[in-house]
Tab-separated table of N, CA and C in Angstrom:
chain	number	residue	atom	x	y	z
A	1	UNK	N	-121.677	91.092	-178.248
A	1	UNK	CA	-122.356	90.141	-179.095
A	1	UNK	C	-121.923	88.709	-178.772
A	2	UNK	N	-120.636	88.484	-178.562
A	2	UNK	CA	-120.164	87.146	-178.238
A	2	UNK	C	-120.696	86.685	-176.880
A	3	UNK	N	-120.781	87.628	-175.930
A	3	UNK	CA	-121.337	87.252	-174.626
A	3	UNK	C	-122.792	86.822	-174.752
A	4	UNK	N	-123.541	87.550	-175.553
A	4	UNK	CA	-124.946	87.181	-175.745
A	4	UNK	C	-125.064	85.824	-176.412
A	5	UNK	N	-124.203	85.571	-177.388
A	5	UNK	CA	-124.223	84.261	-178.054
A	5	UNK	C	-123.860	83.160	-177.076
A	6	UNK	N	-122.886	83.444	-176.227
A	6	UNK	CA	-122.463	82.441	-175.247
A	6	UNK	C	-123.568	82.143	-174.249
A	7	UNK	N	-124.322	83.158	-173.881
A	7	UNK	CA	-125.406	82.956	-172.919
A	7	UNK	C	-126.583	82.221	-173.527
A	8	UNK	N	-126.856	82.421	-174.806
A	8	UNK	CA	-128.009	81.762	-175.418
A	8	UNK	C	-127.701	80.344	-175.861
A	9	UNK	N	-126.487	80.062	-176.285
A	9	UNK	CA	-126.142	78.718	-176.730
A	9	UNK	C	-126.226	77.678	-175.620
A	10	UNK	N	-125.793	77.967	-174.393
A	10	UNK	CA	-125.958	76.944	-173.361
A	10	UNK	C	-127.415	76.554	-173.121
A	11	UNK	N	-128.356	77.474	-173.391
A	11	UNK	CA	-129.755	77.108	-173.208
A	11	UNK	C	-130.148	75.955	-174.120
A	12	UNK	N	-129.664	75.990	-175.341
A	12	UNK	CA	-129.951	74.907	-176.274
A	12	UNK	C	-129.286	73.626	-175.781
A	13	UNK	N	-128.050	73.735	-175.343
A	13	UNK	CA	-127.317	72.575	-174.846
A	13	UNK	C	-127.981	72.034	-173.591
A	14	UNK	N	-128.366	72.930	-172.679
A	14	UNK	CA	-129.043	72.499	-171.448
A	14	UNK	C	-130.331	71.765	-171.771
A	15	UNK	N	-131.090	72.307	-172.675
A	15	UNK	CA	-132.358	71.656	-173.046
A	15	UNK	C	-132.106	70.280	-173.644
A	16	UNK	N	-131.082	70.180	-174.473
A	16	UNK	CA	-130.766	68.890	-175.076
A	16	UNK	C	-130.343	67.877	-174.021
A	17	UNK	N	-129.528	68.304	-173.055
A	17	UNK	CA	-129.076	67.396	-172.002
A	17	UNK	C	-130.260	66.890	-171.195
A	18	UNK	N	-131.151	67.794	-170.805
A	18	UNK	CA	-132.325	67.389	-170.038
A	18	UNK	C	-133.193	66.451	-170.867
A	19	UNK	N	-133.400	66.802	-172.141
A	19	UNK	CA	-134.194	65.938	-173.015
A	19	UNK	C	-133.559	64.554	-173.119
A	20	UNK	N	-132.250	64.513	-173.352
A	20	UNK	CA	-131.566	63.231	-173.512
A	20	UNK	C	-131.648	62.398	-172.235
A	21	UNK	N	-131.440	63.033	-171.076
A	21	UNK	CA	-131.509	62.303	-169.808
A	21	UNK	C	-132.919	61.763	-169.559
A	22	UNK	N	-133.929	62.609	-169.791
A	22	UNK	CA	-135.301	62.164	-169.559
A	22	UNK	C	-135.714	61.103	-170.568
A	23	UNK	N	-135.244	61.219	-171.814
A	23	UNK	CA	-135.551	60.199	-172.808
A	23	UNK	C	-134.920	58.860	-172.421
A	24	UNK	N	-133.689	58.910	-171.933
A	24	UNK	CA	-133.016	57.691	-171.482
A	24	UNK	C	-133.788	57.050	-170.332
A	25	UNK	N	-134.291	57.880	-169.434
A	25	UNK	CA	-135.073	57.372	-168.306
A	25	UNK	C	-136.350	56.714	-168.801
A	26	UNK	N	-137.027	57.341	-169.771
A	26	UNK	CA	-138.256	56.766	-170.299
A	26	UNK	C	-138.000	55.444	-171.004
A	27	UNK	N	-136.880	55.343	-171.706
A	27	UNK	CA	-136.533	54.083	-172.370
A	27	UNK	C	-136.311	53.001	-171.321
A	28	UNK	N	-135.613	53.357	-170.234
A	28	UNK	CA	-135.396	52.396	-169.153
A	28	UNK	C	-136.709	52.007	-168.503
A	29	UNK	N	-137.637	52.973	-168.370
A	29	UNK	CA	-138.943	52.662	-167.794
A	29	UNK	C	-139.692	51.661	-168.660
A	30	UNK	N	-139.505	51.741	-169.966
A	30	UNK	CA	-140.130	50.772	-170.852
A	30	UNK	C	-139.634	49.371	-170.568
A	31	UNK	N	-138.340	49.227	-170.302
A	31	UNK	CA	-137.804	47.904	-169.974
A	31	UNK	C	-138.259	47.485	-168.583
A	32	UNK	N	-138.459	48.453	-167.673
A	32	UNK	CA	-138.975	48.118	-166.347
A	32	UNK	C	-140.409	47.618	-166.434
A	33	UNK	N	-141.189	48.132	-167.399
A	33	UNK	CA	-142.558	47.655	-167.553
A	33	UNK	C	-142.567	46.190	-167.951
A	34	UNK	N	-141.588	45.770	-168.757
A	34	UNK	CA	-141.513	44.362	-169.112
A	34	UNK	C	-141.159	43.527	-167.886
A	35	UNK	N	-140.310	44.059	-167.006
A	35	UNK	CA	-139.987	43.357	-165.779
A	35	UNK	C	-141.214	43.284	-164.888
A	36	UNK	N	-142.060	44.304	-164.951
A	36	UNK	CA	-143.269	44.331	-164.146
A	36	UNK	C	-144.189	43.177	-164.475
A	37	UNK	N	-144.238	42.777	-165.745
A	37	UNK	CA	-145.049	41.630	-166.127
A	37	UNK	C	-144.510	40.380	-165.457
A	38	UNK	N	-143.182	40.246	-165.381
A	38	UNK	CA	-142.600	39.090	-164.714
A	38	UNK	C	-142.928	39.103	-163.225
A	39	UNK	N	-142.905	40.280	-162.606
A	39	UNK	CA	-143.250	40.380	-161.185
A	39	UNK	C	-144.692	39.962	-160.977
A	40	UNK	N	-145.574	40.402	-161.884
A	40	UNK	CA	-146.980	40.046	-161.755
A	40	UNK	C	-147.149	38.530	-161.821
A	41	UNK	N	-146.434	37.894	-162.708
A	41	UNK	CA	-146.565	36.453	-162.830
A	41	UNK	C	-146.052	35.741	-161.591
A	42	UNK	N	-145.000	36.248	-160.967
A	42	UNK	CA	-144.447	35.606	-159.781
A	42	UNK	C	-145.377	35.761	-158.587
A	43	UNK	N	-145.868	36.995	-158.384
A	43	UNK	CA	-146.678	37.250	-157.196
A	43	UNK	C	-148.148	36.942	-157.452
A	44	UNK	N	-148.585	37.133	-158.685
A	44	UNK	CA	-149.939	36.806	-159.058
A	44	UNK	C	-150.953	37.795	-158.538
A	45	UNK	N	-152.067	37.890	-159.243
A	45	UNK	CA	-153.181	38.694	-158.786
A	45	UNK	C	-152.953	40.192	-158.859
A	46	UNK	N	-153.899	40.901	-158.272
A	46	UNK	CA	-153.885	42.360	-158.296
A	46	UNK	C	-152.706	42.927	-157.522
A	47	UNK	N	-152.275	42.260	-156.452
A	47	UNK	CA	-151.163	42.769	-155.649
A	47	UNK	C	-149.889	42.854	-156.476
A	48	UNK	N	-149.648	41.896	-157.359
A	48	UNK	CA	-148.467	41.925	-158.214
A	48	UNK	C	-148.509	43.071	-159.196
A	49	UNK	N	-149.682	43.358	-159.753
A	49	UNK	CA	-149.826	44.467	-160.690
A	49	UNK	C	-149.616	45.787	-159.958
A	50	UNK	N	-150.220	45.922	-158.791
A	50	UNK	CA	-150.064	47.150	-158.009
A	50	UNK	C	-148.612	47.355	-157.614
A	51	UNK	N	-147.966	46.295	-157.169
A	51	UNK	CA	-146.551	46.381	-156.807
A	51	UNK	C	-145.733	46.847	-157.997
A	52	UNK	N	-145.967	46.243	-159.137
A	52	UNK	CA	-145.207	46.584	-160.336
A	52	UNK	C	-145.395	48.047	-160.726
A	53	UNK	N	-146.628	48.507	-160.718
A	53	UNK	CA	-146.904	49.898	-161.079
A	53	UNK	C	-146.263	50.870	-160.096
A	54	UNK	N	-146.393	50.582	-158.822
A	54	UNK	CA	-145.822	51.466	-157.800
A	54	UNK	C	-144.291	51.447	-157.854
A	55	UNK	N	-143.713	50.282	-158.067
A	55	UNK	CA	-142.261	50.184	-158.164
A	55	UNK	C	-141.744	50.985	-159.361
A	56	UNK	N	-142.402	50.842	-160.508
A	56	UNK	CA	-141.999	51.600	-161.693
A	56	UNK	C	-142.144	53.098	-161.468
A	57	UNK	N	-143.199	53.489	-160.768
A	57	UNK	CA	-143.405	54.903	-160.470
A	57	UNK	C	-142.285	55.434	-159.574
A	58	UNK	N	-141.925	54.684	-158.563
A	58	UNK	CA	-140.861	55.106	-157.648
A	58	UNK	C	-139.519	55.196	-158.367
A	59	UNK	N	-139.208	54.222	-159.214
A	59	UNK	CA	-137.936	54.272	-159.938
A	59	UNK	C	-137.921	55.416	-160.947
A	60	UNK	N	-139.070	55.716	-161.517
A	60	UNK	CA	-139.142	56.853	-162.442
A	60	UNK	C	-138.881	58.160	-161.703
A	61	UNK	N	-139.501	58.357	-160.536
A	61	UNK	CA	-139.249	59.564	-159.748
A	61	UNK	C	-137.777	59.648	-159.326
A	62	UNK	N	-137.216	58.514	-158.950
A	62	UNK	CA	-135.795	58.475	-158.573
A	62	UNK	C	-134.916	58.905	-159.747
A	63	UNK	N	-135.214	58.391	-160.935
A	63	UNK	CA	-134.424	58.736	-162.119
A	63	UNK	C	-134.568	60.209	-162.469
A	64	UNK	N	-135.777	60.744	-162.351
A	64	UNK	CA	-135.976	62.169	-162.615
A	64	UNK	C	-135.186	63.009	-161.621
A	65	UNK	N	-135.231	62.638	-160.373
A	65	UNK	CA	-134.511	63.380	-159.346
A	65	UNK	C	-133.014	63.377	-159.642
A	66	UNK	N	-132.504	62.232	-160.009
A	66	UNK	CA	-131.082	62.113	-160.327
A	66	UNK	C	-130.731	62.980	-161.543
A	67	UNK	N	-131.591	62.983	-162.552
A	67	UNK	CA	-131.344	63.789	-163.750
A	67	UNK	C	-131.364	65.283	-163.425
A	68	UNK	N	-132.319	65.715	-162.608
A	68	UNK	CA	-132.391	67.131	-162.242
A	68	UNK	C	-131.176	67.547	-161.413
A	69	UNK	N	-130.735	66.696	-160.499
A	69	UNK	CA	-129.542	67.022	-159.724
A	69	UNK	C	-128.303	67.096	-160.613
A	70	UNK	N	-128.191	66.195	-161.546
A	70	UNK	CA	-127.068	66.216	-162.477
A	70	UNK	C	-127.062	67.512	-163.273
A	71	UNK	N	-128.232	67.908	-163.746
A	71	UNK	CA	-128.335	69.145	-164.512
A	71	UNK	C	-127.963	70.352	-163.651
A	72	UNK	N	-128.393	70.359	-162.394
A	72	UNK	CA	-128.058	71.474	-161.500
A	72	UNK	C	-126.546	71.550	-161.277
A	73	UNK	N	-125.884	70.408	-161.090
A	73	UNK	CA	-124.438	70.411	-160.905
A	73	UNK	C	-123.701	70.846	-162.169
A	74	UNK	N	-124.211	70.462	-163.324
A	74	UNK	CA	-123.611	70.900	-164.587
A	74	UNK	C	-123.696	72.415	-164.702
A	75	UNK	N	-124.847	72.967	-164.347
A	75	UNK	CA	-125.026	74.416	-164.431
A	75	UNK	C	-124.172	75.149	-163.393
A	76	UNK	N	-123.950	74.555	-162.244
A	76	UNK	CA	-123.104	75.187	-161.229
A	76	UNK	C	-121.649	75.284	-161.678
A	77	UNK	N	-121.223	74.399	-162.541
A	77	UNK	CA	-119.838	74.378	-162.994
A	77	UNK	C	-119.548	75.442	-164.056
A	78	UNK	N	-120.550	76.127	-164.516
A	78	UNK	CA	-120.362	77.137	-165.557
A	78	UNK	C	-119.759	78.417	-164.993
A	79	UNK	N	-119.238	79.235	-165.910
A	79	UNK	CA	-118.668	80.521	-165.515
A	79	UNK	C	-119.739	81.471	-164.981
A	80	UNK	N	-120.849	81.533	-165.663
A	80	UNK	CA	-121.965	82.404	-165.257
A	80	UNK	C	-123.200	81.550	-164.987
A	81	UNK	N	-123.293	80.925	-163.823
A	81	UNK	CA	-124.442	80.053	-163.558
A	81	UNK	C	-125.733	80.859	-163.402
A	82	UNK	N	-126.800	80.315	-163.937
A	82	UNK	CA	-128.126	80.921	-163.794
A	82	UNK	C	-128.740	80.348	-162.522
A	83	UNK	N	-128.705	81.120	-161.461
A	83	UNK	CA	-129.139	80.621	-160.158
A	83	UNK	C	-130.621	80.284	-160.121
A	84	UNK	N	-131.435	81.008	-160.878
A	84	UNK	CA	-132.867	80.705	-160.907
A	84	UNK	C	-133.126	79.320	-161.492
A	85	UNK	N	-132.431	78.990	-162.585
A	85	UNK	CA	-132.603	77.663	-163.187
A	85	UNK	C	-132.061	76.577	-162.265
A	86	UNK	N	-130.931	76.865	-161.637
A	86	UNK	CA	-130.343	75.881	-160.728
A	86	UNK	C	-131.315	75.584	-159.590
A	87	UNK	N	-131.894	76.624	-159.021
A	87	UNK	CA	-132.860	76.417	-157.933
A	87	UNK	C	-134.099	75.676	-158.427
A	88	UNK	N	-134.522	75.986	-159.656
A	88	UNK	CA	-135.678	75.292	-160.216
A	88	UNK	C	-135.380	73.799	-160.345
A	89	UNK	N	-134.191	73.443	-160.871
A	89	UNK	CA	-133.823	72.037	-161.008
A	89	UNK	C	-133.718	71.356	-159.642
A	90	UNK	N	-133.166	72.056	-158.678
A	90	UNK	CA	-133.046	71.479	-157.340
A	90	UNK	C	-134.419	71.274	-156.718
A	91	UNK	N	-135.328	72.236	-156.926
A	91	UNK	CA	-136.695	72.073	-156.428
A	91	UNK	C	-137.371	70.862	-157.054
A	92	UNK	N	-137.218	70.691	-158.373
A	92	UNK	CA	-137.791	69.519	-159.049
A	92	UNK	C	-137.174	68.228	-158.502
A	93	UNK	N	-135.879	68.253	-158.266
A	93	UNK	CA	-135.200	67.069	-157.733
A	93	UNK	C	-135.748	66.724	-156.351
A	94	UNK	N	-135.968	67.734	-155.515
A	94	UNK	CA	-136.478	67.502	-154.161
A	94	UNK	C	-137.865	66.896	-154.204
A	95	UNK	N	-138.724	67.435	-155.063
A	95	UNK	CA	-140.089	66.910	-155.173
A	95	UNK	C	-140.063	65.452	-155.623
A	96	UNK	N	-139.263	65.149	-156.646
A	96	UNK	CA	-139.212	63.790	-157.174
A	96	UNK	C	-138.591	62.805	-156.197
A	97	UNK	N	-137.528	63.211	-155.487
A	97	UNK	CA	-136.920	62.292	-154.530
A	97	UNK	C	-137.837	62.022	-153.359
A	98	UNK	N	-138.605	63.023	-152.966
A	98	UNK	CA	-139.548	62.825	-151.863
A	98	UNK	C	-140.643	61.830	-152.261
A	99	UNK	N	-141.181	62.004	-153.464
A	99	UNK	CA	-142.203	61.066	-153.942
A	99	UNK	C	-141.641	59.651	-154.058
A	100	UNK	N	-140.444	59.545	-154.577
A	100	UNK	CA	-139.805	58.239	-154.722
A	100	UNK	C	-139.604	57.577	-153.367
A	101	UNK	N	-139.098	58.327	-152.410
A	101	UNK	CA	-138.841	57.763	-151.081
A	101	UNK	C	-140.133	57.307	-150.411
A	102	UNK	N	-141.199	58.102	-150.537
A	102	UNK	CA	-142.481	57.720	-149.936
A	102	UNK	C	-143.008	56.417	-150.529
A	103	UNK	N	-142.914	56.289	-151.846
A	103	UNK	CA	-143.414	55.073	-152.499
A	103	UNK	C	-142.560	53.871	-152.110
A	104	UNK	N	-141.232	54.035	-152.131
A	104	UNK	CA	-140.352	52.930	-151.747
A	104	UNK	C	-140.623	52.488	-150.311
A	105	UNK	N	-140.788	53.429	-149.391
A	105	UNK	CA	-141.037	53.064	-147.994
A	105	UNK	C	-142.373	52.350	-147.840
A	106	UNK	N	-143.387	52.798	-148.589
A	106	UNK	CA	-144.686	52.131	-148.547
A	106	UNK	C	-144.573	50.703	-149.079
A	107	UNK	N	-143.860	50.534	-150.182
A	107	UNK	CA	-143.675	49.196	-150.744
A	107	UNK	C	-142.862	48.300	-149.815
A	108	UNK	N	-141.861	48.876	-149.144
A	108	UNK	CA	-141.044	48.075	-148.223
A	108	UNK	C	-141.855	47.583	-147.030
A	109	UNK	N	-142.841	48.352	-146.603
A	109	UNK	CA	-143.700	47.886	-145.503
A	109	UNK	C	-144.484	46.647	-145.925
A	110	UNK	N	-144.858	46.587	-147.187
A	110	UNK	CA	-145.678	45.473	-147.678
A	110	UNK	C	-144.844	44.303	-148.204
A	111	UNK	N	-143.691	44.621	-148.787
A	111	UNK	CA	-142.854	43.596	-149.430
A	111	UNK	C	-141.424	43.732	-148.909
A	112	UNK	N	-141.234	43.413	-147.660
A	112	UNK	CA	-139.934	43.654	-147.024
A	112	UNK	C	-138.828	42.724	-147.518
A	113	UNK	N	-139.175	41.639	-148.189
A	113	UNK	CA	-138.148	40.696	-148.655
A	113	UNK	C	-137.937	40.740	-150.158
A	114	UNK	N	-138.387	41.790	-150.808
A	114	UNK	CA	-138.197	41.922	-152.250
A	114	UNK	C	-136.770	42.393	-152.532
A	115	UNK	N	-136.001	41.551	-153.209
A	115	UNK	CA	-134.606	41.855	-153.510
A	115	UNK	C	-134.515	43.091	-154.398
A	116	UNK	N	-135.341	43.132	-155.418
A	116	UNK	CA	-135.342	44.250	-156.359
A	116	UNK	C	-135.684	45.564	-155.648
A	117	UNK	N	-136.636	45.519	-154.764
A	117	UNK	CA	-137.067	46.711	-154.036
A	117	UNK	C	-135.994	47.180	-153.057
A	118	UNK	N	-135.390	46.260	-152.339
A	118	UNK	CA	-134.326	46.629	-151.398
A	118	UNK	C	-133.149	47.289	-152.120
A	119	UNK	N	-132.783	46.744	-153.261
A	119	UNK	CA	-131.669	47.323	-154.012
A	119	UNK	C	-132.021	48.706	-154.554
A	120	UNK	N	-133.209	48.853	-155.107
A	120	UNK	CA	-133.611	50.148	-155.670
A	120	UNK	C	-133.666	51.220	-154.588
A	121	UNK	N	-134.211	50.869	-153.427
A	121	UNK	CA	-134.268	51.838	-152.325
A	121	UNK	C	-132.856	52.154	-151.820
A	122	UNK	N	-131.991	51.161	-151.797
A	122	UNK	CA	-130.602	51.389	-151.418
A	122	UNK	C	-129.905	52.346	-152.377
A	123	UNK	N	-130.177	52.208	-153.674
A	123	UNK	CA	-129.583	53.120	-154.650
A	123	UNK	C	-130.102	54.540	-154.467
A	124	UNK	N	-131.391	54.671	-154.145
A	124	UNK	CA	-131.943	56.006	-153.876
A	124	UNK	C	-131.240	56.637	-152.684
A	125	UNK	N	-131.095	55.877	-151.614
A	125	UNK	CA	-130.428	56.411	-150.423
A	125	UNK	C	-128.975	56.768	-150.708
A	126	UNK	N	-128.315	55.958	-151.503
A	126	UNK	CA	-126.912	56.218	-151.820
A	126	UNK	C	-126.748	57.411	-152.762
A	127	UNK	N	-127.512	57.450	-153.836
A	127	UNK	CA	-127.306	58.458	-154.877
A	127	UNK	C	-127.891	59.823	-154.536
A	128	UNK	N	-129.035	59.857	-153.883
A	128	UNK	CA	-129.716	61.131	-153.635
A	128	UNK	C	-129.463	61.625	-152.217
A	129	UNK	N	-129.654	60.760	-151.234
A	129	UNK	CA	-129.547	61.179	-149.835
A	129	UNK	C	-128.142	61.039	-149.263
A	130	UNK	N	-127.273	60.332	-149.957
A	130	UNK	CA	-125.894	60.103	-149.509
A	130	UNK	C	-125.826	59.375	-148.168
A	131	UNK	N	-126.792	58.509	-147.929
A	131	UNK	CA	-126.799	57.657	-146.733
A	131	UNK	C	-126.148	56.329	-147.120
A	132	UNK	N	-124.837	56.360	-147.230
A	132	UNK	CA	-124.105	55.215	-147.758
A	132	UNK	C	-124.198	53.980	-146.863
A	133	UNK	N	-124.161	54.169	-145.550
A	133	UNK	CA	-124.201	53.015	-144.636
A	133	UNK	C	-125.544	52.288	-144.713
A	134	UNK	N	-126.634	53.042	-144.689
A	134	UNK	CA	-127.960	52.429	-144.767
A	134	UNK	C	-128.157	51.761	-146.129
A	135	UNK	N	-127.666	52.414	-147.183
A	135	UNK	CA	-127.775	51.837	-148.525
A	135	UNK	C	-127.014	50.516	-148.603
A	136	UNK	N	-125.829	50.492	-148.032
A	136	UNK	CA	-125.031	49.267	-148.037
A	136	UNK	C	-125.725	48.154	-147.257
A	137	UNK	N	-126.348	48.495	-146.138
A	137	UNK	CA	-127.088	47.496	-145.358
A	137	UNK	C	-128.234	46.907	-146.172
A	138	UNK	N	-128.969	47.766	-146.885
A	138	UNK	CA	-130.091	47.279	-147.691
A	138	UNK	C	-129.612	46.393	-148.836
A	139	UNK	N	-128.550	46.797	-149.485
A	139	UNK	CA	-128.023	45.994	-150.598
A	139	UNK	C	-127.478	44.663	-150.090
A	140	UNK	N	-126.811	44.681	-148.943
A	140	UNK	CA	-126.333	43.421	-148.347
A	140	UNK	C	-127.495	42.526	-147.936
A	141	UNK	N	-128.562	43.124	-147.403
A	141	UNK	CA	-129.755	42.356	-147.045
A	141	UNK	C	-130.357	41.709	-148.291
A	142	UNK	N	-130.406	42.455	-149.393
A	142	UNK	CA	-130.918	41.899	-150.654
A	142	UNK	C	-130.037	40.747	-151.124
A	143	UNK	N	-128.720	40.907	-151.002
A	143	UNK	CA	-127.804	39.826	-151.394
A	143	UNK	C	-127.998	38.588	-150.530
A	144	UNK	N	-128.197	38.784	-149.215
A	144	UNK	CA	-128.438	37.653	-148.313
A	144	UNK	C	-129.720	36.913	-148.670
A	145	UNK	N	-130.768	37.655	-148.958
A	145	UNK	CA	-132.044	37.036	-149.341
A	145	UNK	C	-131.870	36.245	-150.629
A	146	UNK	N	-131.151	36.826	-151.563
A	146	UNK	CA	-130.919	36.151	-152.839
A	146	UNK	C	-130.114	34.861	-152.651
A	147	UNK	N	-129.111	34.903	-151.800
A	147	UNK	CA	-128.313	33.704	-151.524
A	147	UNK	C	-129.153	32.634	-150.832
A	148	UNK	N	-130.001	33.034	-149.879
A	148	UNK	CA	-130.886	32.082	-149.204
A	148	UNK	C	-131.828	31.410	-150.192
A	149	UNK	N	-132.375	32.191	-151.123
A	149	UNK	CA	-133.280	31.628	-152.125
A	149	UNK	C	-132.550	30.617	-153.015
A	150	UNK	N	-131.320	30.935	-153.401
A	150	UNK	CA	-130.540	30.011	-154.228
A	150	UNK	C	-130.254	28.720	-153.478
A	151	UNK	N	-129.913	28.836	-152.184
A	151	UNK	CA	-129.650	27.642	-151.385
A	151	UNK	C	-130.903	26.778	-151.263
A	152	UNK	N	-132.062	27.416	-151.043
A	152	UNK	CA	-133.318	26.657	-150.950
A	152	UNK	C	-133.629	25.943	-152.250
A	153	UNK	N	-133.396	26.618	-153.370
A	153	UNK	CA	-133.646	25.996	-154.675
A	153	UNK	C	-132.712	24.813	-154.890
A	154	UNK	N	-131.450	25.005	-154.536
A	154	UNK	CA	-130.485	23.915	-154.697
A	154	UNK	C	-130.856	22.719	-153.833
A	155	UNK	N	-131.296	22.965	-152.590
A	155	UNK	CA	-131.715	21.872	-151.702
A	155	UNK	C	-132.940	21.169	-152.245
A	156	UNK	N	-133.909	21.941	-152.759
A	156	UNK	CA	-135.122	21.312	-153.288
A	156	UNK	C	-134.807	20.507	-154.547
A	157	UNK	N	-133.887	21.002	-155.373
A	157	UNK	CA	-133.477	20.224	-156.549
A	157	UNK	C	-132.770	18.940	-156.139
A	158	UNK	N	-131.939	19.005	-155.116
A	158	UNK	CA	-131.234	17.815	-154.632
A	158	UNK	C	-132.232	16.798	-154.078
A	159	UNK	N	-133.253	17.279	-153.356
A	159	UNK	CA	-134.271	16.387	-152.822
A	159	UNK	C	-135.076	15.736	-153.938
A	160	UNK	N	-135.366	16.502	-154.981
A	160	UNK	CA	-136.115	15.932	-156.112
A	160	UNK	C	-135.306	14.862	-156.844
A	161	UNK	N	-133.992	15.077	-156.968
A	161	UNK	CA	-133.139	14.083	-157.609
A	161	UNK	C	-133.057	12.823	-156.785
A	162	UNK	N	-133.038	12.976	-155.441
A	162	UNK	CA	-132.967	11.822	-154.571
A	162	UNK	C	-134.261	11.014	-154.670
A	163	UNK	N	-135.400	11.668	-154.765
A	163	UNK	CA	-136.696	10.995	-154.863
A	163	UNK	C	-136.824	10.247	-156.177
A	164	UNK	N	-136.231	10.759	-157.227
A	164	UNK	CA	-136.345	10.138	-158.534
A	164	UNK	C	-135.386	9.003	-158.610
């Protein structure tokens, strides 16, 4: 009887963990939608809206993949792991990471100097694919672009002050 109780109780806990992780991801996606409006205003037009939607979609798939992998590792640490559920979570993670990577690569072809995009793709490579060197290169590239933009702004502000 205790074994049966032990086997059924983790199902409730597992469901709660997955629900909590996915709910957290959805809440973050809501804040990303607000950032998407800012992206639209910066880039303007339909391209900004499309970029924002695709970027949010890619980050959502990335977050789902990360949540499914986390759940699979949690289940592997148990005394009696349910291999069918673990494989199901890993399959879901693979599908989501593949979709995320495809969208990020498509966006990078069109917007190769987007700091936000370079960092997000770097995090995907680091967290899911474990390609730490490539991820570090992308994040450093994003930092370089950001520093260049700050320097240009500072120079333009200095020029405006000189003109006035």
